[in-house]
Amino acid sequence: MNLSKLEQNETPFYYYDLELLGRTLQAIRQAVADAPQFHVHYAVKACATPAILQKISQAGLGADCVSGGEIVRAIEAGFPPSRIVYAGVGKTDREIRIALQHDIAAFNVESTAELEVINALATEMGRKARVAFRINPNVDAHTHEKITTGLNENKFGIAMQDACSAIRLAQQLESIDFIGLHFHIGSQITSFEPFVELCHCINALTEKLEAEGIEVRSINVGGGLGIDYDHPEEHPIPDFEGYFRTFKEHLRLRPSQELHFELGRAVVAQCGNLVSRVVYVKHGIAKHFIIVDAGMTDLIRPAMYGSFHKPVNMSAAARGEEGSEVYDLVGPICESSDVFVKDYEMPLTQRGDIIVFRSAGAYGEIMASQYNCRPLPGSIAE
Ligand code: LLP
């Protein structure tokens, strides 16, 4: 990131480092090079900026979508429909039709009610829908409660004990082709232990299904691999080797089975930065505040999940600032939760300084809103 280049643009905006994204994609390719049964999809929900999607589709990854809009966006960016999977608890008729029209690889189905609707619409359109059931394995991902998805109390998927009867139903429906099982236990998972537990659950379930004479052609383990928000410089690329090795070692895969992954955050988080400019430095009674022109409308993660995005004052670094101060770094939105970080030591900061929030490539730009009639942040990818 070059400061004088950043300064030429109107803030706030997202800056994506395509070179780092390229190295990240290369690390993924390398980690699965010896595993022909492994198929990696990119979870489009993390960031759907066209330049990012294009680079990921060119690298040969598939796409994991959660809406009709994402399916259209993925196809526009070059993902072949044969590598698109589609999950979501509330797929509408219109969205299901879009997916059927494009003959995507698989629907990850989350209820039998949804299965029946897909069957009816596919019959009407003269299509056959490939279907995997999303199973709720009741595995605790040990992550933030708002991004935990694989527990019995969560709204996602079908309970393990209902899998067999749902599959039996699918096998009876004329326009459904049952292909396998889908799981996703949560996001920002920073230990491999929950994935090991997931593997054990899947092994037990596939064995049970095999004993019932049910063939599972495809297993999809979702996403969830976390990144290092505290040390983006030291760990710009997640440990894909270790992640994929966990599945190589613990999942009993039959020679004919495919294993699918849906990684979002791990692919794009570190290559994205939110670039802001200091509007005011304000000295209160108890605190010093840095007020920047970016806010929770541009990056909602700190307000929503208490997440940390490392702030870097690029201008202070360029002028060799030696003094420092403890600041609260806040946005301009009329909400007291519009805070990036509290009591954080930063170099002495001035009005006009460029402050970059690191690790903002995933669930950053895509979750932006227009609250307070603010324009959506733009983006630069280079
Ligand atoms: N597959 C499914 C079915 C998912 O629901 C998700 C994420 C993924 C894959 C990708 O997960 P990842 O590899 O990115 O962890 N907005 C939150 C994260 C929500 C994640 C939702 N599902 C955040 O900003 O942390």
Tab-separated table of C-alpha atoms and ligand atoms in Angstrom:
chain	number	residue	atom	x	y	z
A	1	MET	CA	0.000	0.000	0.000
A	2	ASN	CA	1.459	3.264	-1.117
A	3	LEU	CA	0.457	6.294	0.979
A	4	SER	CA	0.566	8.929	-1.751
A	5	LYS	CA	-1.608	6.718	-3.946
A	6	LEU	CA	-4.110	6.156	-1.145
A	7	GLU	CA	-4.234	9.916	-0.544
A	8	GLN	CA	-5.377	10.550	-4.102
A	9	ASN	CA	-8.700	8.826	-3.490
A	10	GLU	CA	-11.760	10.002	-1.687
A	11	THR	CA	-12.063	8.199	1.653
A	12	PRO	CA	-13.479	5.946	2.980
A	13	PHE	CA	-12.838	3.130	0.521
A	14	TYR	CA	-11.660	-0.460	0.471
A	15	TYR	CA	-8.232	-1.278	-0.864
A	16	TYR	CA	-7.582	-4.879	-1.962
A	17	ASP	CA	-4.087	-6.212	-2.481
A	18	LEU	CA	-4.437	-8.594	-5.445
A	19	GLU	CA	-0.853	-9.768	-5.094
A	20	LEU	CA	-1.552	-11.073	-1.570
A	21	LEU	CA	-4.806	-12.624	-2.779
A	22	GLY	CA	-2.796	-14.368	-5.511
A	23	ARG	CA	-0.345	-15.784	-2.960
A	24	THR	CA	-3.230	-16.925	-0.763
A	25	LEU	CA	-4.855	-18.753	-3.677
A	26	GLN	CA	-1.513	-20.329	-4.540
A	27	ALA	CA	-1.180	-21.586	-0.943
A	28	ILE	CA	-4.626	-23.188	-1.193
A	29	ARG	CA	-3.737	-24.843	-4.508
A	30	GLN	CA	-0.521	-26.213	-3.053
A	31	ALA	CA	-2.221	-27.573	0.054
A	32	VAL	CA	-4.719	-29.630	-1.969
A	33	ALA	CA	-2.412	-30.559	-4.868
A	34	ASP	CA	-2.026	-34.128	-3.554
A	35	ALA	CA	-5.753	-34.550	-2.863
A	36	PRO	CA	-7.697	-34.912	-6.132
A	37	GLN	CA	-10.924	-35.611	-4.219
A	38	PHE	CA	-10.780	-32.148	-2.576
A	39	HIS	CA	-12.780	-29.323	-4.200
A	40	VAL	CA	-12.484	-25.826	-2.783
A	41	HIS	CA	-15.296	-23.303	-3.205
A	42	TYR	CA	-15.102	-19.661	-2.274
A	43	ALA	CA	-17.924	-18.396	-0.021
A	44	VAL	CA	-19.084	-15.391	-2.042
A	45	LYS	CA	-20.796	-13.870	1.000
A	46	ALA	CA	-17.397	-12.823	2.374
A	47	CYS	CA	-16.692	-10.378	-0.472
A	48	ALA	CA	-18.400	-10.132	-3.851
A	49	THR	CA	-16.376	-7.287	-5.351
A	50	PRO	CA	-16.073	-8.175	-9.068
A	51	ALA	CA	-12.254	-7.913	-9.303
A	52	ILE	CA	-11.898	-10.234	-6.305
A	53	LEU	CA	-14.415	-12.762	-7.621
A	54	GLN	CA	-12.743	-12.779	-11.038
A	55	LYS	CA	-9.317	-13.476	-9.591
A	56	ILE	CA	-10.714	-16.320	-7.462
A	57	SER	CA	-12.649	-17.874	-10.342
A	58	GLN	CA	-9.531	-17.679	-12.543
A	59	ALA	CA	-7.650	-19.624	-9.874
A	60	GLY	CA	-10.098	-22.479	-10.424
A	61	LEU	CA	-12.083	-22.368	-7.184
A	62	GLY	CA	-15.810	-23.033	-7.210
A	63	ALA	CA	-18.360	-20.723	-5.567
A	64	ASP	CA	-20.544	-21.187	-2.511
A	65	CYS	CA	-23.623	-18.954	-2.740
A	66	VAL	CA	-26.437	-18.129	-0.323
A	67	SER	CA	-28.831	-16.203	-2.556
A	68	GLY	CA	-29.987	-15.877	-6.150
A	69	GLY	CA	-28.099	-12.600	-6.282
A	70	GLU	CA	-24.847	-14.303	-5.347
A	71	ILE	CA	-25.390	-17.011	-7.973
A	72	VAL	CA	-25.833	-14.355	-10.666
A	73	ARG	CA	-22.813	-12.378	-9.421
A	74	ALA	CA	-20.649	-15.521	-9.345
A	75	ILE	CA	-21.603	-16.515	-12.883
A	76	GLU	CA	-20.921	-12.973	-14.108
A	77	ALA	CA	-17.437	-13.224	-12.579
A	78	GLY	CA	-16.711	-16.421	-14.481
A	79	PHE	CA	-17.497	-19.232	-12.029
A	80	PRO	CA	-18.897	-22.154	-14.043
A	81	PRO	CA	-22.361	-23.186	-12.744
A	82	SER	CA	-21.034	-26.751	-12.492
A	83	ARG	CA	-18.852	-25.492	-9.606
A	84	ILE	CA	-21.530	-23.501	-7.776
A	85	VAL	CA	-23.237	-24.779	-4.641
A	86	TYR	CA	-26.154	-23.016	-3.026
A	87	ALA	CA	-27.070	-23.000	0.693
A	88	GLY	CA	-29.543	-20.994	2.772
A	89	VAL	CA	-32.443	-21.684	5.132
A	90	GLY	CA	-34.913	-19.498	3.243
A	91	LYS	CA	-34.451	-20.049	-0.486
A	92	THR	CA	-37.379	-18.397	-2.301
A	93	ASP	CA	-39.098	-19.816	-5.394
A	94	ARG	CA	-37.493	-17.118	-7.528
A	95	GLU	CA	-34.027	-17.993	-6.241
A	96	ILE	CA	-34.559	-21.725	-6.672
A	97	ARG	CA	-35.626	-21.105	-10.282
A	98	ILE	CA	-32.443	-19.099	-10.941
A	99	ALA	CA	-30.353	-21.987	-9.602
A	100	LEU	CA	-32.283	-24.563	-11.655
A	101	GLN	CA	-32.039	-22.474	-14.817
A	102	HIS	CA	-28.262	-22.407	-14.483
A	103	ASP	CA	-28.112	-26.090	-13.525
A	104	ILE	CA	-25.748	-25.425	-10.603
A	105	ALA	CA	-23.745	-28.261	-9.035
A	106	ALA	CA	-25.810	-28.704	-5.871
A	107	PHE	CA	-28.432	-27.299	-3.542
A	108	ASN	CA	-27.475	-27.584	0.112
A	109	VAL	CA	-30.956	-28.213	1.442
A	110	GLU	CA	-31.846	-27.257	4.996
A	111	SER	CA	-35.360	-28.747	5.493
A	112	THR	CA	-37.746	-31.237	3.957
A	113	ALA	CA	-40.187	-28.382	3.305
A	114	GLU	CA	-37.526	-26.802	1.075
A	115	LEU	CA	-36.814	-30.154	-0.576
A	116	GLU	CA	-40.442	-30.505	-1.643
A	117	VAL	CA	-40.494	-27.016	-3.148
A	118	ILE	CA	-37.272	-27.655	-5.081
A	119	ASN	CA	-38.756	-30.899	-6.375
A	120	ALA	CA	-41.980	-29.187	-7.486
A	121	LEU	CA	-40.162	-26.337	-9.253
A	122	ALA	CA	-37.645	-28.696	-10.892
A	123	THR	CA	-40.476	-30.902	-12.168
A	124	GLU	CA	-42.241	-27.829	-13.552
A	125	MET	CA	-39.036	-26.759	-15.334
A	126	GLY	CA	-38.140	-30.244	-16.555
A	127	ARG	CA	-34.922	-30.259	-14.548
A	128	LYS	CA	-33.300	-32.544	-12.023
A	129	ALA	CA	-31.865	-30.894	-8.895
A	130	ARG	CA	-28.761	-32.338	-7.277
A	131	VAL	CA	-29.246	-32.118	-3.537
A	132	ALA	CA	-27.042	-32.429	-0.475
A	133	PHE	CA	-28.626	-32.183	2.967
A	134	ARG	CA	-27.170	-29.711	5.393
A	135	ILE	CA	-26.794	-31.627	8.602
A	136	ASN	CA	-26.445	-29.955	11.947
A	137	PRO	CA	-23.692	-31.976	13.663
A	138	ASN	CA	-24.091	-30.291	17.073
A	139	VAL	CA	-20.365	-29.453	17.163
A	140	ASP	CA	-19.301	-26.385	19.112
A	141	ALA	CA	-16.985	-24.247	16.978
A	142	HIS	CA	-15.809	-22.268	20.046
A	143	THR	CA	-16.131	-18.975	18.258
A	144	HIS	CA	-18.287	-15.858	18.696
A	145	GLU	CA	-21.916	-16.839	19.442
A	146	LYS	CA	-23.203	-14.793	16.503
A	147	ILE	CA	-21.141	-16.838	14.057
A	148	THR	CA	-21.684	-20.287	15.582
A	149	THR	CA	-23.954	-22.328	13.346
A	150	GLY	CA	-23.572	-26.027	14.091
A	151	LEU	CA	-25.354	-26.374	17.432
A	152	ASN	CA	-28.798	-27.891	17.934
A	153	GLU	CA	-30.126	-24.505	19.025
A	154	ASN	CA	-29.132	-22.881	15.684
A	155	LYS	CA	-31.618	-22.461	12.833
A	156	PHE	CA	-29.410	-24.177	10.260
A	157	GLY	CA	-29.651	-27.646	8.791
A	158	ILE	CA	-31.373	-30.887	9.688
A	159	ALA	CA	-30.660	-32.759	12.933
A	160	MET	CA	-28.383	-35.830	12.657
A	161	GLN	CA	-31.178	-38.158	13.743
A	162	ASP	CA	-33.484	-36.885	10.969
A	163	ALA	CA	-30.912	-37.331	8.171
A	164	CYS	CA	-31.939	-40.824	7.219
A	165	SER	CA	-35.644	-40.122	6.804
A	166	ALA	CA	-34.943	-36.917	4.846
A	167	ILE	CA	-32.707	-38.859	2.457
A	168	ARG	CA	-35.349	-41.563	2.040
A	169	LEU	CA	-37.824	-38.862	1.073
A	170	ALA	CA	-35.344	-37.310	-1.393
A	171	GLN	CA	-34.794	-40.657	-3.035
A	172	GLN	CA	-38.505	-40.954	-3.728
A	173	LEU	CA	-38.899	-37.556	-5.385
A	174	GLU	CA	-38.721	-37.676	-9.163
A	175	SER	CA	-36.791	-34.460	-9.814
A	176	ILE	CA	-34.274	-34.812	-6.981
A	177	ASP	CA	-30.884	-36.468	-7.237
A	178	PHE	CA	-29.534	-37.027	-3.708
A	179	ILE	CA	-25.747	-36.626	-3.778
A	180	GLY	CA	-24.593	-36.212	-0.213
A	181	LEU	CA	-24.133	-34.278	2.999
A	182	HIS	CA	-23.269	-30.697	3.854
A	183	PHE	CA	-22.013	-29.225	7.134
A	184	HIS	CA	-20.871	-25.851	8.389
A	185	ILE	CA	-20.119	-25.397	12.071
A	186	GLY	CA	-19.219	-21.719	12.262
A	187	SER	CA	-16.771	-19.038	11.288
A	188	GLN	CA	-13.435	-17.602	12.501
A	189	ILE	CA	-12.420	-20.960	13.985
A	190	THR	CA	-8.820	-20.678	15.119
A	191	SER	CA	-8.130	-24.212	16.359
A	192	PHE	CA	-8.351	-27.389	14.265
A	193	GLU	CA	-10.018	-29.282	17.134
A	194	PRO	CA	-13.637	-28.474	16.143
A	195	PHE	CA	-12.853	-29.682	12.607
A	196	VAL	CA	-11.488	-32.950	14.000
A	197	GLU	CA	-14.725	-33.328	15.948
A	198	LEU	CA	-16.682	-32.596	12.781
A	199	CYS	CA	-14.751	-35.347	10.948
A	200	HIS	CA	-15.667	-37.852	13.657
A	201	CYS	CA	-19.336	-36.899	13.377
A	202	ILE	CA	-19.265	-37.279	9.610
A	203	ASN	CA	-17.510	-40.661	9.820
A	204	ALA	CA	-20.177	-41.931	12.212
A	205	LEU	CA	-23.039	-40.623	10.079
A	206	THR	CA	-21.739	-41.920	6.735
A	207	GLU	CA	-21.148	-45.336	8.299
A	208	LYS	CA	-24.692	-45.395	9.594
A	209	LEU	CA	-26.045	-44.367	6.192
A	210	GLU	CA	-23.933	-46.962	4.385
A	211	ALA	CA	-25.334	-49.611	6.711
A	212	GLU	CA	-28.786	-48.446	5.596
A	213	GLY	CA	-27.712	-48.869	1.972
A	214	ILE	CA	-27.477	-45.131	1.292
A	215	GLU	CA	-24.612	-43.994	-0.896
A	216	VAL	CA	-22.988	-40.663	-0.038
A	217	ARG	CA	-21.201	-39.393	-3.151
A	218	SER	CA	-20.304	-35.966	-1.891
A	219	ILE	CA	-19.382	-34.506	1.487
A	220	ASN	CA	-19.203	-30.758	2.001
A	221	VAL	CA	-17.626	-29.567	5.228
A	222	GLY	CA	-18.422	-25.852	4.785
A	223	GLY	CA	-15.962	-23.139	5.746
A	224	GLY	CA	-14.882	-21.522	8.978
A	225	LEU	CA	-11.085	-21.397	8.939
A	226	GLY	CA	-10.103	-18.313	10.917
A	227	ILE	CA	-7.416	-15.691	10.381
A	228	ASP	CA	-5.056	-13.726	12.646
A	229	TYR	CA	-6.692	-10.314	13.147
A	230	ASP	CA	-4.089	-9.307	15.755
A	231	HIS	CA	-1.013	-9.932	13.601
A	232	PRO	CA	-1.907	-9.438	9.934
A	233	GLU	CA	1.702	-8.640	8.972
A	234	GLU	CA	3.145	-11.763	10.609
A	235	HIS	CA	0.370	-14.085	9.396
A	236	PRO	CA	-0.976	-12.771	6.102
A	237	ILE	CA	-1.813	-16.288	4.872
A	238	PRO	CA	-3.730	-18.789	7.035
A	239	ASP	CA	-2.395	-22.272	7.715
A	240	PHE	CA	-4.099	-24.025	4.803
A	241	GLU	CA	-1.635	-26.937	4.998
A	242	GLY	CA	-2.722	-27.716	8.570
A	243	TYR	CA	-6.387	-27.147	7.821
A	244	PHE	CA	-6.586	-29.517	4.858
A	245	ARG	CA	-4.295	-32.020	6.617
A	246	THR	CA	-6.886	-32.234	9.420
A	247	PHE	CA	-9.393	-33.600	6.907
A	248	LYS	CA	-6.835	-35.803	5.137
A	249	GLU	CA	-6.032	-37.406	8.497
A	250	HIS	CA	-9.402	-37.586	10.225
A	251	LEU	CA	-12.081	-37.954	7.582
A	252	ARG	CA	-12.610	-41.453	6.235
A	253	LEU	CA	-13.199	-40.717	2.592
A	254	ARG	CA	-14.180	-43.520	0.208
A	255	PRO	CA	-12.223	-43.557	-3.072
A	256	SER	CA	-15.325	-42.546	-5.029
A	257	GLN	CA	-16.316	-39.696	-2.697
A	258	GLU	CA	-15.749	-36.006	-3.310
A	259	LEU	CA	-14.913	-33.647	-0.461
A	260	HIS	CA	-15.982	-30.022	-0.798
A	261	PHE	CA	-14.914	-26.948	1.192
A	262	GLU	CA	-16.491	-23.485	1.355
A	263	LEU	CA	-13.883	-21.032	2.573
A	264	GLY	CA	-14.701	-17.339	2.736
A	265	ARG	CA	-12.807	-15.376	5.357
A	266	ALA	CA	-9.549	-17.319	5.016
A	267	VAL	CA	-9.378	-16.471	1.305
A	268	VAL	CA	-10.031	-12.725	1.318
A	269	ALA	CA	-9.806	-11.211	4.818
A	270	GLN	CA	-6.124	-10.293	4.841
A	271	CYS	CA	-5.986	-8.815	1.345
A	272	GLY	CA	-8.596	-6.150	2.178
A	273	ASN	CA	-8.159	-2.882	4.059
A	274	LEU	CA	-10.564	-0.100	4.892
A	275	VAL	CA	-8.887	3.235	4.205
A	276	SER	CA	-10.108	6.231	6.198
A	277	ARG	CA	-9.022	9.788	6.909
A	278	VAL	CA	-8.927	11.506	10.285
A	279	VAL	CA	-11.584	14.199	10.432
A	280	TYR	CA	-10.863	15.447	13.948
A	281	VAL	CA	-8.729	14.671	16.967
A	282	LYS	CA	-10.747	15.552	20.034
A	283	HIS	CA	-9.470	15.746	23.605
A	284	GLY	CA	-12.252	14.930	26.058
A	285	ILE	CA	-12.095	14.921	29.848
A	286	ALA	CA	-11.323	11.238	30.213
A	287	LYS	CA	-10.293	10.290	26.701
A	288	HIS	CA	-8.613	11.316	23.512
A	289	PHE	CA	-10.674	10.541	20.445
A	290	ILE	CA	-9.639	10.044	16.858
A	291	ILE	CA	-12.706	10.576	14.680
A	292	VAL	CA	-12.320	9.105	11.209
A	293	ASP	CA	-14.586	9.423	8.166
A	294	ALA	CA	-15.229	5.650	8.051
A	295	GLY	CA	-17.789	4.193	10.400
A	296	MET	CA	-19.912	1.190	11.222
A	297	THR	CA	-21.732	1.706	7.930
A	298	ASP	CA	-18.490	0.855	6.124
A	299	LEU	CA	-17.263	-1.865	8.495
A	300	ILE	CA	-19.855	-3.187	10.910
A	301	ARG	CA	-17.793	-6.005	12.434
A	302	PRO	CA	-16.466	-4.094	15.504
A	303	ALA	CA	-19.977	-2.867	16.402
A	304	MET	CA	-21.672	-6.175	15.652
A	305	TYR	CA	-19.219	-8.735	16.981
A	306	GLY	CA	-16.731	-6.657	18.981
A	307	SER	CA	-14.121	-7.520	16.345
A	308	PHE	CA	-10.686	-5.974	16.182
A	309	HIS	CA	-9.323	-4.586	12.924
A	310	LYS	CA	-5.787	-3.386	13.449
A	311	PRO	CA	-5.604	0.353	12.750
A	312	VAL	CA	-2.435	1.672	11.123
A	313	ASN	CA	-1.762	5.402	10.854
A	314	MET	CA	0.085	5.485	7.524
A	315	SER	CA	0.663	9.250	7.588
A	316	ALA	CA	2.232	9.190	11.061
A	317	ALA	CA	4.529	6.373	9.938
A	318	ALA	CA	5.555	8.387	6.860
A	319	ARG	CA	6.438	11.467	8.911
A	320	GLY	CA	8.373	9.357	11.411
A	321	GLU	CA	6.138	10.284	14.319
A	322	GLU	CA	7.801	9.222	17.549
A	323	GLY	CA	5.253	10.254	20.172
A	324	SER	CA	2.205	8.210	20.983
A	325	GLU	CA	-1.106	8.544	22.778
A	326	VAL	CA	-3.896	6.253	23.971
A	327	TYR	CA	-6.982	6.917	21.879
A	328	ASP	CA	-10.509	5.751	21.259
A	329	LEU	CA	-10.821	5.400	17.512
A	330	VAL	CA	-14.388	6.154	16.449
A	331	GLY	CA	-16.538	6.786	13.391
A	332	PRO	CA	-18.978	9.613	12.630
A	333	ILE	CA	-22.248	7.644	12.886
A	334	CYS	CA	-24.874	8.657	15.439
A	335	GLU	CA	-24.587	5.440	17.460
A	336	SER	CA	-22.438	4.936	20.535
A	337	SER	CA	-21.438	1.516	19.176
A	338	ASP	CA	-19.715	3.210	16.243
A	339	VAL	CA	-16.294	2.522	17.737
A	340	PHE	CA	-13.405	0.762	16.005
A	341	VAL	CA	-11.259	0.309	19.099
A	342	LYS	CA	-11.048	1.732	22.610
A	343	ASP	CA	-7.963	2.678	24.664
A	344	TYR	CA	-5.551	1.867	21.885
A	345	GLU	CA	-2.047	3.244	21.708
A	346	MET	CA	-1.381	4.972	18.393
A	347	PRO	CA	1.279	7.385	17.130
A	348	LEU	CA	0.351	11.030	17.709
A	349	THR	CA	-2.360	11.625	15.185
A	350	GLN	CA	-3.412	14.727	13.247
A	351	ARG	CA	-6.404	15.827	11.236
A	352	GLY	CA	-6.026	14.574	7.666
A	353	ASP	CA	-3.956	11.473	8.536
A	354	ILE	CA	-4.718	8.287	6.627
A	355	ILE	CA	-5.692	5.409	8.931
A	356	VAL	CA	-6.023	1.962	7.452
A	357	PHE	CA	-8.008	-0.820	9.147
A	358	ARG	CA	-6.383	-4.144	8.366
A	359	SER	CA	-7.881	-7.587	7.720
A	360	ALA	CA	-11.136	-6.106	6.415
A	361	GLY	CA	-11.454	-8.032	3.153
A	362	ALA	CA	-14.015	-10.514	4.488
A	363	TYR	CA	-17.472	-9.381	5.626
A	364	GLY	CA	-16.362	-5.752	5.283
A	365	GLU	CA	-17.424	-4.006	2.098
A	366	ILE	CA	-20.203	-6.520	1.460
A	367	MET	CA	-21.882	-5.740	4.813
A	368	ALA	CA	-21.776	-1.969	4.304
A	369	SER	CA	-25.007	-0.026	4.680
A	370	GLN	CA	-26.359	3.417	3.835
A	371	TYR	CA	-27.448	4.272	7.359
A	372	ASN	CA	-27.340	8.051	7.948
A	373	CYS	CA	-27.719	8.415	4.140
A	374	ARG	CA	-24.060	7.688	3.691
A	375	PRO	CA	-22.821	6.568	0.301
A	376	LEU	CA	-21.497	3.002	0.132
A	377	PRO	CA	-17.694	2.845	0.238
A	378	GLY	CA	-16.012	2.338	-3.114
A	379	SER	CA	-13.114	-0.012	-3.695
A	380	ILE	CA	-9.787	-0.310	-5.457
A	381	ALA	CA	-8.202	-3.651	-6.285
A	382	GLU	CA	-4.687	-3.683	-7.675
B	1	LLP	N1	-20.517	-22.007	4.226
B	1	LLP	C1	-21.630	-21.639	4.879
B	1	LLP	C2	-22.816	-22.476	4.793
B	1	LLP	C3	-21.637	-20.454	5.640
B	1	LLP	O1	-22.741	-20.102	6.296
B	1	LLP	C4	-20.465	-19.657	5.721
B	1	LLP	C5	-20.433	-18.421	6.501
B	1	LLP	C6	-19.328	-20.079	5.005
B	1	LLP	C7	-19.390	-21.267	4.282
B	1	LLP	C8	-18.039	-19.314	5.002
B	1	LLP	O2	-17.490	-19.234	6.261
B	1	LLP	P1	-16.013	-18.643	6.481
B	1	LLP	O3	-15.027	-19.572	5.793
B	1	LLP	O4	-15.977	-17.285	5.893
B	1	LLP	O5	-15.852	-18.630	7.948
B	1	LLP	N2	-20.414	-11.883	9.091
B	1	LLP	C9	-19.641	-12.719	9.984
B	1	LLP	C10	-19.385	-14.097	9.404
B	1	LLP	C11	-20.646	-14.830	9.025
B	1	LLP	C12	-20.358	-16.164	8.397
B	1	LLP	C13	-21.602	-16.734	7.802
B	1	LLP	N3	-21.433	-17.981	7.147
B	1	LLP	C14	-18.344	-11.992	10.341
B	1	LLP	O6	-18.156	-10.871	9.893
B	1	LLP	O7	-17.518	-12.526	11.076
